[in-house]
PDB file of C-alpha atoms in Angstrom:
ATOM      1  CA  MET T 815      51.392  20.529 153.280  1.00 60.00           C
ATOM      2  CA  ALA T 816      53.815  21.513 150.504  1.00 69.00           C
ATOM      3  CA  ASN T 817      52.992  17.817 148.933  1.00 76.00           C
ATOM      4  CA  SER T 818      49.405  19.088 149.249  1.00 80.00           C
ATOM      5  CA  ARG T 819      49.481  22.359 147.543  1.00 84.00           C
ATOM      6  CA  LYS T 820      52.189  21.186 144.863  1.00 86.00           C
ATOM      7  CA  LEU T 821      49.132  18.105 143.827  1.00 87.00           C
ATOM      8  CA  GLN T 822      46.645  20.801 143.938  1.00 88.00           C
ATOM      9  CA  GLN T 823      48.722  23.072 141.729  1.00 89.00           C
ATOM     10  CA  GLU T 824      48.873  19.830 139.293  1.00 90.00           C
ATOM     11  CA  ILE T 825      45.227  18.957 139.536  1.00 91.00           C
ATOM     12  CA  ASP T 826      44.469  22.710 138.623  1.00 92.00           C
ATOM     13  CA  ARG T 827      46.967  22.327 135.565  1.00 93.00           C
ATOM     14  CA  THR T 828      45.277  19.363 134.305  1.00 93.00           C
ATOM     15  CA  LEU T 829      41.965  20.780 134.739  1.00 94.00           C
ATOM     16  CA  LYS T 830      43.157  23.896 132.541  1.00 93.00           C
ATOM     17  CA  LYS T 831      44.409  21.528 130.123  1.00 93.00           C
ATOM     18  CA  ILE T 832      40.785  19.895 130.051  1.00 94.00           C
ATOM     19  CA  ASP T 833      38.870  23.112 129.350  1.00 94.00           C
ATOM     20  CA  GLU T 834      41.180  23.843 126.263  1.00 94.00           C
ATOM     21  CA  GLY T 835      41.157  21.007 125.354  1.00 94.00           C
ATOM     22  CA  ILE T 836      37.340  20.752 124.954  1.00 94.00           C
ATOM     23  CA  GLU T 837      36.790  24.012 123.690  1.00 94.00           C
ATOM     24  CA  VAL T 838      39.175  22.434 120.797  1.00 94.00           C
ATOM     25  CA  PHE T 839      37.494  19.544 120.502  1.00 94.00           C
ATOM     26  CA  ASP T 840      34.236  21.601 120.319  1.00 94.00           C
ATOM     27  CA  GLY T 841      35.441  24.001 117.771  1.00 94.00           C
ATOM     28  CA  VAL T 842      37.081  21.001 115.240  1.00 92.00           C
ATOM     29  CA  TRP T 843      33.739  19.508 115.895  1.00 92.00           C
ATOM     30  CA  ASN T 844      31.389  22.647 114.594  1.00 92.00           C
ATOM     31  CA  LYS T 845      34.236  22.296 111.506  1.00 91.00           C
ATOM     32  CA  VAL T 846      33.194  18.913 110.944  1.00 89.00           C
ATOM     33  CA  TYR T 847      29.527  19.578 110.408  1.00 87.00           C
ATOM     34  CA  SER T 848      30.469  22.822 108.660  1.00 88.00           C
ATOM     35  CA  ALA T 849      32.508  21.309 105.388  1.00 85.00           C
ATOM     36  CA  GLN T 850      31.620  21.943 102.471  1.00 84.00           C
ATOM     37  CA  THR T 851      33.677  19.240 100.747  1.00 83.00           C
ATOM     38  CA  SER T 852      34.008  15.451 101.632  1.00 79.00           C
ATOM     39  CA  ALA T 853      38.086  15.734 101.786  1.00 81.00           C
ATOM     40  CA  GLN T 854      37.232  18.785 104.318  1.00 85.00           C
ATOM     41  CA  LYS T 855      34.976  16.350 106.307  1.00 85.00           C
ATOM     42  CA  GLU T 856      37.735  13.607 106.718  1.00 84.00           C
ATOM     43  CA  LYS T 857      40.440  16.076 107.194  1.00 88.00           C
ATOM     44  CA  TYR T 858      38.189  17.145 110.296  1.00 89.00           C
ATOM     45  CA  GLU T 859      37.254  14.173 111.502  1.00 89.00           C
ATOM     46  CA  GLY T 860      41.355  13.187 111.701  1.00 88.00           C
ATOM     47  CA  ASP T 861      41.696  15.891 113.748  1.00 91.00           C
ATOM     48  CA  LEU T 862      38.820  15.052 116.172  1.00 92.00           C
ATOM     49  CA  LYS T 863      40.462  11.893 116.703  1.00 90.00           C
ATOM     50  CA  LYS T 864      43.732  13.501 117.738  1.00 90.00           C
ATOM     51  CA  GLU T 865      41.907  15.418 119.757  1.00 93.00           C
ATOM     52  CA  ILE T 866      39.816  12.839 121.663  1.00 92.00           C
ATOM     53  CA  LYS T 867      42.657  11.585 122.254  1.00 90.00           C
ATOM     54  CA  LYS T 868      44.568  14.109 124.100  1.00 91.00           C
ATOM     55  CA  LEU T 869      41.650  14.346 126.049  1.00 92.00           C
ATOM     56  CA  GLN T 870      41.301  10.514 126.575  1.00 89.00           C
ATOM     57  CA  ARG T 871      45.167  10.639 128.514  1.00 89.00           C
ATOM     58  CA  LEU T 872      43.689  12.928 130.848  1.00 91.00           C
ATOM     59  CA  ARG T 873      40.776  11.426 131.477  1.00 90.00           C
ATOM     60  CA  GLU T 874      43.244   8.746 132.606  1.00 88.00           C
ATOM     61  CA  GLN T 875      44.968  11.345 134.768  1.00 88.00           C
ATOM     62  CA  ILE T 876      41.242  12.290 136.408  1.00 90.00           C
ATOM     63  CA  ARG T 877      40.644   8.846 137.231  1.00 87.00           C
ATOM     64  CA  ALA T 878      44.423   8.128 138.540  1.00 86.00           C
ATOM     65  CA  TRP T 879      43.504  11.063 141.304  1.00 89.00           C
ATOM     66  CA  ILE T 880      39.938  10.033 142.070  1.00 87.00           C
ATOM     67  CA  THR T 881      41.022   6.179 143.120  1.00 84.00           C
ATOM     68  CA  SER T 882      43.731   8.144 145.252  1.00 82.00           C
ATOM     69  CA  SER T 883      43.669   8.484 148.740  1.00 83.00           C
ATOM     70  CA  GLU T 884      45.954  11.770 148.389  1.00 85.00           C
ATOM     71  CA  VAL T 885      42.799  13.717 147.244  1.00 85.00           C
ATOM     72  CA  LYS T 886      40.287  14.100 149.418  1.00 84.00           C
ATOM     73  CA  ASP T 887      37.246  16.248 147.470  1.00 84.00           C
ATOM     74  CA  LYS T 888      36.893  14.236 144.316  1.00 86.00           C
ATOM     75  CA  ARG T 889      33.272  15.764 142.622  1.00 89.00           C
ATOM     76  CA  GLN T 890      35.601  18.282 140.505  1.00 91.00           C
ATOM     77  CA  LEU T 891      37.354  15.700 139.192  1.00 92.00           C
ATOM     78  CA  THR T 892      34.151  13.398 138.863  1.00 91.00           C
ATOM     79  CA  ASP T 893      32.544  16.270 136.926  1.00 92.00           C
ATOM     80  CA  TYR T 894      35.566  16.889 135.008  1.00 93.00           C
ATOM     81  CA  ARG T 895      35.901  13.257 134.029  1.00 91.00           C
ATOM     82  CA  LYS T 896      31.884  12.994 132.963  1.00 91.00           C
ATOM     83  CA  SER T 897      32.612  15.626 130.752  1.00 93.00           C
ATOM     84  CA  ILE T 898      35.364  13.861 129.097  1.00 92.00           C
ATOM     85  CA  GLU T 899      33.031  10.791 128.680  1.00 89.00           C
ATOM     86  CA  THR T 900      30.573  13.149 127.076  1.00 91.00           C
ATOM     87  CA  LYS T 901      32.887  14.281 124.217  1.00 92.00           C
ATOM     88  CA  MET T 902      34.234  10.690 123.915  1.00 89.00           C
ATOM     89  CA  GLU T 903      30.370   9.975 123.078  1.00 88.00           C
ATOM     90  CA  GLN T 904      30.190  12.391 120.639  1.00 89.00           C
ATOM     91  CA  PHE T 905      33.571  11.059 118.838  1.00 89.00           C
ATOM     92  CA  LYS T 906      31.668   7.856 119.040  1.00 85.00           C
ATOM     93  CA  ALA T 907      28.229   9.161 117.099  1.00 83.00           C
ATOM     94  CA  CYS T 908      30.614  10.706 114.539  1.00 84.00           C
ATOM     95  CA  GLU T 909      32.159   7.787 113.945  1.00 80.00           C
ATOM     96  CA  ARG T 910      28.986   5.961 113.473  1.00 77.00           C
ATOM     97  CA  GLU T 911      27.380   8.382 110.912  1.00 77.00           C
ATOM     98  CA  THR T 912      30.686   8.035 108.774  1.00 72.00           C
ATOM     99  CA  LYS T 913      30.114   4.309 108.479  1.00 66.00           C
ATOM    100  CA  THR T 914      26.641   4.486 107.765  1.00 62.00           C
ATOM    101  CA  LYS T 915      27.437   6.574 104.306  1.00 59.00           C
ATOM    102  CA  ALA T 916      27.621   3.073 103.041  1.00 47.00           C
ATOM    103  CA  TYR T 917      23.323   3.542 103.530  1.00 50.00           C
ATOM    104  CA  SER T 918      22.835   6.523 102.196  1.00 53.00           C
ATOM    105  CA  LYS T 919      20.885   6.719  98.860  1.00 48.00           C
ATOM    106  CA  GLU T 920      23.852   5.097  96.660  1.00 51.00           C
ATOM    107  CA  GLY T 921      24.476   2.953  99.064  1.00 53.00           C
ATOM    108  CA  LEU T 922      20.806   1.401  99.764  1.00 54.00           C
ATOM    109  CA  LEU T 923      20.837   0.891  95.493  1.00 52.00           C
ATOM    110  CA  GLN T 924      23.416  -0.859  95.925  1.00 56.00           C
ATOM    111  CA  SER T 925      22.614  -3.095  98.509  1.00 54.00           C
ATOM    112  CA  SER T 926      19.625  -3.807  96.992  1.00 57.00           C
ATOM    113  CA  ARG T 927      21.252  -5.475  94.581  1.00 62.00           C
ATOM    114  CA  LEU T 928      23.013  -7.966  96.409  1.00 63.00           C
ATOM    115  CA  ASP T 929      21.619 -11.625  96.751  1.00 72.00           C
ATOM    116  CA  PRO T 930      21.028 -12.417 100.284  1.00 82.00           C
ATOM    117  CA  GLU T 931      24.375 -14.354 100.473  1.00 83.00           C
ATOM    118  CA  GLU T 932      26.210 -11.448  99.113  1.00 82.00           C
ATOM    119  CA  LYS T 933      23.958  -9.192 102.321  1.00 83.00           C
ATOM    120  CA  ALA T 934      25.551 -11.343 104.858  1.00 86.00           C
ATOM    121  CA  MET T 935      28.762 -11.578 103.819  1.00 88.00           C
ATOM    122  CA  GLU T 936      28.677  -7.897 103.834  1.00 86.00           C
ATOM    123  CA  GLU T 937      27.612  -7.651 107.179  1.00 88.00           C
ATOM    124  CA  LEU T 938      29.888 -10.028 109.062  1.00 91.00           C
ATOM    125  CA  LYS T 939      33.144  -7.667 107.015  1.00 90.00           C
ATOM    126  CA  ASP T 940      31.309  -4.704 108.884  1.00 88.00           C
ATOM    127  CA  TRP T 941      30.854  -6.780 111.960  1.00 91.00           C
ATOM    128  CA  LEU T 942      34.600  -7.471 111.791  1.00 92.00           C
ATOM    129  CA  ARG T 943      35.903  -4.246 111.000  1.00 90.00           C
ATOM    130  CA  GLU T 944      33.924  -2.444 113.973  1.00 90.00           C
ATOM    131  CA  CYS T 945      35.782  -5.467 116.542  1.00 91.00           C
ATOM    132  CA  ILE T 946      39.259  -4.452 115.063  1.00 91.00           C
ATOM    133  CA  GLU T 947      38.369  -0.513 115.142  1.00 87.00           C
ATOM    134  CA  LYS T 948      37.147  -1.133 119.013  1.00 88.00           C
ATOM    135  CA  LEU T 949      40.269  -3.429 119.694  1.00 91.00           C
ATOM    136  CA  GLU T 950      42.630  -0.818 118.468  1.00 88.00           C
ATOM    137  CA  GLN T 951      40.384   2.385 120.768  1.00 86.00           C
ATOM    138  CA  GLN T 952      40.981   0.318 123.909  1.00 87.00           C
ATOM    139  CA  ASN T 953      44.677   0.086 122.916  1.00 87.00           C
ATOM    140  CA  ASP T 954      44.929   3.723 122.698  1.00 84.00           C
ATOM    141  CA  GLU T 955      43.505   3.989 126.266  1.00 84.00           C
ATOM    142  CA  LYS T 956      45.656   1.436 127.563  1.00 83.00           C
ATOM    143  CA  GLU T 957      48.910   2.942 126.024  1.00 82.00           C
ATOM    144  CA  ALA T 958      47.359   6.170 127.977  1.00 79.00           C
ATOM    145  CA  GLU T 959      47.464   4.301 131.136  1.00 78.00           C
ATOM    146  CA  ILE T 960      50.770   3.526 130.636  1.00 78.00           C
ATOM    147  CA  GLU T 961      52.133   7.190 130.124  1.00 75.00           C
ATOM    148  CA  MET T 962      50.163   8.633 133.330  1.00 74.00           C
ATOM    149  CA  SER T 963      52.024   5.292 135.017  1.00 71.00           C
ATOM    150  CA  LYS T 964      55.215   6.634 133.816  1.00 70.00           C
ATOM    151  CA  LYS T 965      54.662  10.074 134.338  1.00 66.00           C
ATOM    152  CA  ARG T 966      53.658   8.438 138.095  1.00 65.00           C
ATOM    153  CA  LYS T 967      56.308   6.498 138.646  1.00 61.00           C
ATOM    154  CA  LYS T 968      54.430   3.448 139.685  1.00 56.00           C
ATOM    155  CA  ALA T 969      55.940   0.186 139.722  1.00 52.00           C
ATOM    156  CA  SER T 970      55.888  -1.567 136.729  1.00 58.00           C
ATOM    157  CA  ASN T 971      53.842  -4.663 137.379  1.00 63.00           C
ATOM    158  CA  ALA T 972      50.782  -3.049 136.173  1.00 66.00           C
ATOM    159  CA  ALA T 973      52.506  -1.424 133.352  1.00 71.00           C
ATOM    160  CA  ASP T 974      53.624  -5.319 132.130  1.00 76.00           C
ATOM    161  CA  ASP T 975      49.848  -6.169 132.726  1.00 79.00           C
ATOM    162  CA  VAL T 976      48.441  -3.157 130.425  1.00 83.00           C
ATOM    163  CA  LEU T 977      51.327  -4.569 127.793  1.00 85.00           C
ATOM    164  CA  GLU T 978      49.905  -7.973 127.170  1.00 86.00           C
ATOM    165  CA  GLY T 979      46.310  -6.645 127.075  1.00 87.00           C
ATOM    166  CA  ILE T 980      47.592  -4.428 124.384  1.00 89.00           C
ATOM    167  CA  GLU T 981      49.861  -7.314 123.039  1.00 89.00           C
ATOM    168  CA  GLN T 982      46.666  -9.401 123.043  1.00 89.00           C
ATOM    169  CA  ASN T 983      44.394  -6.874 121.299  1.00 91.00           C
ATOM    170  CA  ASN T 984      47.165  -7.003 118.457  1.00 91.00           C
ATOM    171  CA  PHE T 985      46.797 -10.786 118.183  1.00 91.00           C
ATOM    172  CA  HIS T 986      43.171 -10.543 117.643  1.00 92.00           C
ATOM    173  CA  ILE T 987      43.102  -7.492 115.043  1.00 92.00           C
ATOM    174  CA  GLU T 988      45.843  -9.437 113.298  1.00 90.00           C
ATOM    175  CA  LYS T 989      43.848 -12.486 112.913  1.00 91.00           C
ATOM    176  CA  LEU T 990      40.697 -10.057 112.358  1.00 92.00           C
ATOM    177  CA  GLU T 991      42.446  -8.645 109.657  1.00 90.00           C
ATOM    178  CA  LEU T 992      43.431 -12.069 108.257  1.00 90.00           C
ATOM    179  CA  ILE T 993      39.675 -13.360 108.098  1.00 91.00           C
ATOM    180  CA  LEU T 994      38.997 -10.445 105.626  1.00 89.00           C
ATOM    181  CA  ARG T 995      41.757 -10.991 103.329  1.00 89.00           C
ATOM    182  CA  LEU T 996      40.681 -14.716 103.668  1.00 88.00           C
ATOM    183  CA  LEU T 997      37.032 -13.684 103.213  1.00 88.00           C
ATOM    184  CA  GLU T 998      38.198 -11.527  99.906  1.00 85.00           C
ATOM    185  CA  ASN T 999      39.772 -14.183  98.444  1.00 84.00           C
ATOM    186  CA  GLY T1000      37.014 -16.437  99.043  1.00 84.00           C
ATOM    187  CA  MET T1001      39.417 -18.482 101.256  1.00 87.00           C
ATOM    188  CA  VAL T1002      37.185 -19.575 103.856  1.00 86.00           C
ATOM    189  CA  ASP T1003      33.321 -20.036 104.007  1.00 88.00           C
ATOM    190  CA  ARG T1004      31.390 -17.187 105.765  1.00 89.00           C
ATOM    191  CA  GLU T1005      30.006 -20.011 108.283  1.00 90.00           C
ATOM    192  CA  GLU T1006      33.181 -20.756 109.299  1.00 89.00           C
ATOM    193  CA  ILE T1007      34.319 -17.508 110.576  1.00 91.00           C
ATOM    194  CA  GLU T1008      30.081 -17.130 111.924  1.00 90.00           C
ATOM    195  CA  ASN T1009      30.933 -19.818 113.812  1.00 89.00           C
ATOM    196  CA  LEU T1010      33.797 -17.784 115.558  1.00 89.00           C
ATOM    197  CA  ARG T1011      31.560 -15.033 116.127  1.00 90.00           C
ATOM    198  CA  ASP T1012      30.614 -15.219 119.706  1.00 90.00           C
ATOM    199  CA  GLU T1013      34.296 -16.225 120.640  1.00 90.00           C
ATOM    200  CA  ILE T1014      35.522 -13.185 118.860  1.00 92.00           C
ATOM    201  CA  GLN T1015      32.511 -10.658 120.675  1.00 91.00           C
ATOM    202  CA  ASP T1016      33.137 -11.967 124.130  1.00 91.00           C
ATOM    203  CA  TYR T1017      36.902 -11.307 123.467  1.00 91.00           C
ATOM    204  CA  VAL T1018      36.357  -7.651 122.343  1.00 91.00           C
ATOM    205  CA  GLU T1019      33.606  -6.906 125.171  1.00 89.00           C
ATOM    206  CA  ASN T1020      35.630  -8.683 128.214  1.00 88.00           C
ATOM    207  CA  ASN T1021      39.081  -8.752 127.178  1.00 86.00           C
ATOM    208  CA  GLY T1022      39.246  -6.263 131.096  1.00 82.00           C
ATOM    209  CA  MET T1023      38.229  -7.898 132.712  1.00 83.00           C
ATOM    210  CA  PRO T1024      39.857  -9.687 135.319  1.00 77.00           C
ATOM    211  CA  ASP T1025      40.797 -13.314 135.334  1.00 79.00           C
ATOM    212  CA  PHE T1026      39.216 -13.056 131.544  1.00 79.00           C
ATOM    213  CA  TYR T1027      41.017 -16.461 130.052  1.00 79.00           C
ATOM    214  CA  PHE T1028      43.218 -15.719 126.506  1.00 74.00           C
ATOM    215  CA  ASP T1029      42.461 -18.411 123.942  1.00 77.00           C
ATOM    216  CA  GLU T1030      44.821 -18.323 121.564  1.00 75.00           C
ATOM    217  CA  GLU T1031      44.142 -21.012 119.608  1.00 83.00           C
ATOM    218  CA  MET T1032      40.872 -20.135 118.512  1.00 84.00           C
ATOM    219  CA  TYR T1033      41.966 -18.995 115.219  1.00 86.00           C
ATOM    220  CA  ASP T1034      44.103 -22.596 114.640  1.00 83.00           C
ATOM    221  CA  ALA T1035      41.063 -23.883 112.165  1.00 77.00           C
ATOM    222  CA  LEU T1036      41.532 -21.054 109.858  1.00 77.00           C
ATOM    223  CA  PRO T1037      43.512 -21.547 106.542  1.00 72.00           C
ATOM    224  CA  ALA T1038      46.927 -20.299 106.469  1.00 62.00           C
ATOM    225  CA  ASP T1039      47.495 -16.954 104.692  1.00 54.00           C
ATOM    226  CA  GLU T1040      51.454 -16.700 103.543  1.00 45.00           C
ATOM    227  CA  GLY T1041      51.235 -12.990 102.666  1.00 44.00           C
ATOM    228  CA  ILE T1042      50.751 -12.415 106.784  1.00 40.00           C
ATOM    229  CA  VAL T1043      53.625 -11.724 108.958  1.00 35.00           C
ATOM    230  CA  SER T1044      53.993 -13.953 112.175  1.00 34.00           C
ATOM    231  CA  SER T1045      51.568 -13.256 115.001  1.00 36.00           C
ATOM    232  CA  VAL T1046      52.208 -10.345 117.359  1.00 34.00           C
ATOM    233  CA  LYS T1047      52.082 -13.007 120.053  1.00 38.00           C
ATOM    234  CA  PRO T1048      54.548 -15.127 118.082  1.00 35.00           C
ATOM    235  CA  THR T1049      55.359 -18.622 118.790  1.00 32.00           C
ATOM    236  CA  ILE T1050      58.562 -20.570 118.125  1.00 29.00           C
ATOM    237  CA  SER T1051      59.298 -21.350 114.505  1.00 31.00           C
ATOM    238  CA  ARG T1052      60.536 -24.816 113.315  1.00 32.00           C
ATOM    239  CA  GLY T1053      64.093 -25.035 113.767  1.00 33.00           C
ATOM    240  CA  VAL T1054      64.422 -22.400 116.086  1.00 30.00           C
ATOM    241  CA  SER T1055      64.471 -24.554 119.374  1.00 34.00           C
ATOM    242  CA  GLU T1056      66.833 -26.701 118.198  1.00 37.00           C
ATOM    243  CA  VAL T1057      69.255 -23.368 118.778  1.00 29.00           C
ATOM    244  CA  LEU T1058      67.647 -21.999 121.673  1.00 32.00           C
ATOM    245  CA  ASP T1059      70.427 -22.638 123.875  1.00 40.00           C
ATOM    246  CA  GLU T1060      72.408 -20.615 122.027  1.00 40.00           C
ATOM    247  CA  GLU T1061      72.374 -17.026 123.205  1.00 39.00           C
ATOM    248  CA  ASP T1062      73.404 -15.056 120.143  1.00 44.00           C
ATOM    249  CA  ASP T1063      71.048 -17.003 118.265  1.00 45.00           C
ATOM    250  CA  LEU T1064      68.265 -16.013 120.769  1.00 41.00           C
ATOM    251  CA  ASN T1065      69.205 -12.786 120.286  1.00 45.00           C
ATOM    252  CA  GLU T1066      69.766 -12.527 116.369  1.00 46.00           C
ATOM    253  CA  ASN T1067      65.674 -14.325 116.720  1.00 48.00           C
ATOM    254  CA  THR T1068      64.440 -11.363 119.033  1.00 44.00           C
ATOM    255  CA  HIS T1069      66.095  -8.683 116.646  1.00 47.00           C
ATOM    256  CA  VAL T1070      64.313 -10.626 113.740  1.00 46.00           C
ATOM    257  CA  ASP T1071      61.175 -10.523 115.618  1.00 50.00           C
ATOM    258  CA  GLU T1072      61.108  -6.811 116.112  1.00 54.00           C
ATOM    259  CA  GLU T1073      61.913  -5.755 112.059  1.00 59.00           C
ATOM    260  CA  ALA T1074      59.054  -8.178 111.329  1.00 58.00           C
ATOM    261  CA  ALA T1075      56.664  -6.355 113.812  1.00 58.00           C
ATOM    262  CA  ARG T1076      57.949  -3.176 112.048  1.00 61.00           C
ATOM    263  CA  GLU T1077      57.033  -4.553 108.574  1.00 63.00           C
ATOM    264  CA  LYS T1078      54.049  -5.869 109.618  1.00 61.00           C
ATOM    265  CA  ALA T1079      52.839  -2.700 110.633  1.00 62.00           C
ATOM    266  CA  LYS T1080      53.469  -0.894 107.221  1.00 63.00           C
ATOM    267  CA  LEU T1081      52.082  -3.798 105.335  1.00 63.00           C
ATOM    268  CA  ARG T1082      48.618  -3.233 107.551  1.00 63.00           C
ATOM    269  CA  GLU T1083      48.626   0.295 107.092  1.00 66.00           C
ATOM    270  CA  LYS T1084      49.396   0.033 103.476  1.00 65.00           C
ATOM    271  CA  GLU T1085      46.091  -2.221 103.485  1.00 64.00           C
ATOM    272  CA  ARG T1086      43.804  -0.060 105.172  1.00 65.00           C
ATOM    273  CA  GLU T1087      45.076   2.875 102.434  1.00 69.00           C
ATOM    274  CA  LEU T1088      44.005   0.605  99.650  1.00 67.00           C
ATOM    275  CA  GLU T1089      41.142  -0.334 101.184  1.00 66.00           C
ATOM    276  CA  ARG T1090      39.879   3.303 101.747  1.00 68.00           C
ATOM    277  CA  GLU T1091      40.805   3.735  97.852  1.00 72.00           C
ATOM    278  CA  LYS T1092      38.893   0.935  96.770  1.00 68.00           C
ATOM    279  CA  GLU T1093      35.817   2.336  98.759  1.00 69.00           C
ATOM    280  CA  LYS T1094      36.333   6.247  97.723  1.00 72.00           C
ATOM    281  CA  GLU T1095      36.130   4.826  93.972  1.00 73.00           C
ATOM    282  CA  ARG T1096      33.259   2.539  94.661  1.00 70.00           C
ATOM    283  CA  GLU T1097      31.534   5.604  95.955  1.00 72.00           C
ATOM    284  CA  GLU T1098      32.306   7.745  93.256  1.00 75.00           C
ATOM    285  CA  LYS T1099      31.415   4.714  90.739  1.00 73.00           C
ATOM    286  CA  GLU T1100      27.682   4.652  92.323  1.00 72.00           C
ATOM    287  CA  LYS T1101      27.433   8.200  92.413  1.00 73.00           C
ATOM    288  CA  GLU T1102      27.924   8.498  88.900  1.00 76.00           C
ATOM    289  CA  LYS T1103      25.483   5.420  88.084  1.00 72.00           C
ATOM    290  CA  GLU T1104      22.825   7.555  89.932  1.00 70.00           C
ATOM    291  CA  ARG T1105      23.256  10.709  88.130  1.00 73.00           C
ATOM    292  CA  GLU T1106      23.523   8.784  84.795  1.00 72.00           C
ATOM    293  CA  ARG T1107      19.811   7.288  86.278  1.00 68.00           C
ATOM    294  CA  GLU T1108      18.886  10.856  87.248  1.00 70.00           C
ATOM    295  CA  ARG T1109      19.211  12.105  83.706  1.00 71.00           C
ATOM    296  CA  GLU T1110      17.836   9.158  82.189  1.00 63.00           C
TER     297      GLU T1110
END
């Protein structure tokens, strides 16, 4: 009886947090669509992403209780889960709207000047970026799931499976970012990447399915990029196999891998920042050209 009362108190506290979180989300949502400048809107969109992540973590807790035999009446929990999922759909709609800025008046004018091959290339790049975003969102959900399992003090086997899923997602994220750079630098043909499209799409959509086959060799035909730190899912480098029996060397290699992973994360963030700056510059240039055309 005492345990049941304690569980109900925890559920009540979580539901209260969800109510408060949804209220904050709605407030930020209104700010996004009432922002007077693009800088303000960008800031509020970042705040909105933080709020939806908080709600996603609470959703994982709700889902755990729904599947638990300790909770008898699950109708209220189901309603709250659906409320969070509604807000998740709202956030996705906001993200899609932000992406379609490229198809504004200026974006359409620029697109109309591209030849068919350039248009196909831009469409492929947009699709790759969308895949990366989906995998990153999956990782956010998986990390929230790990946090909830820690709080419930469950066995580590499930958490290990989730961590493996995050590693596999990171492996693909890194490869997709590599593909984008190869395309930008003309180091790979568009057709080569189109040939991988079905396999990539299959992974993005179905990697969470039981017994899904993780093919880490699907990118082997890609040319190497010397500027890229080794994959999150590392292979043994040349020469290491000769010293694997020496414990000290193995520990040192593990430390190097951790350092490399941190450097990779920093490099990836810098590249994303540069890409955002370039996109802003392109938008400003197109706006200036449009203003010049209007004056003429």
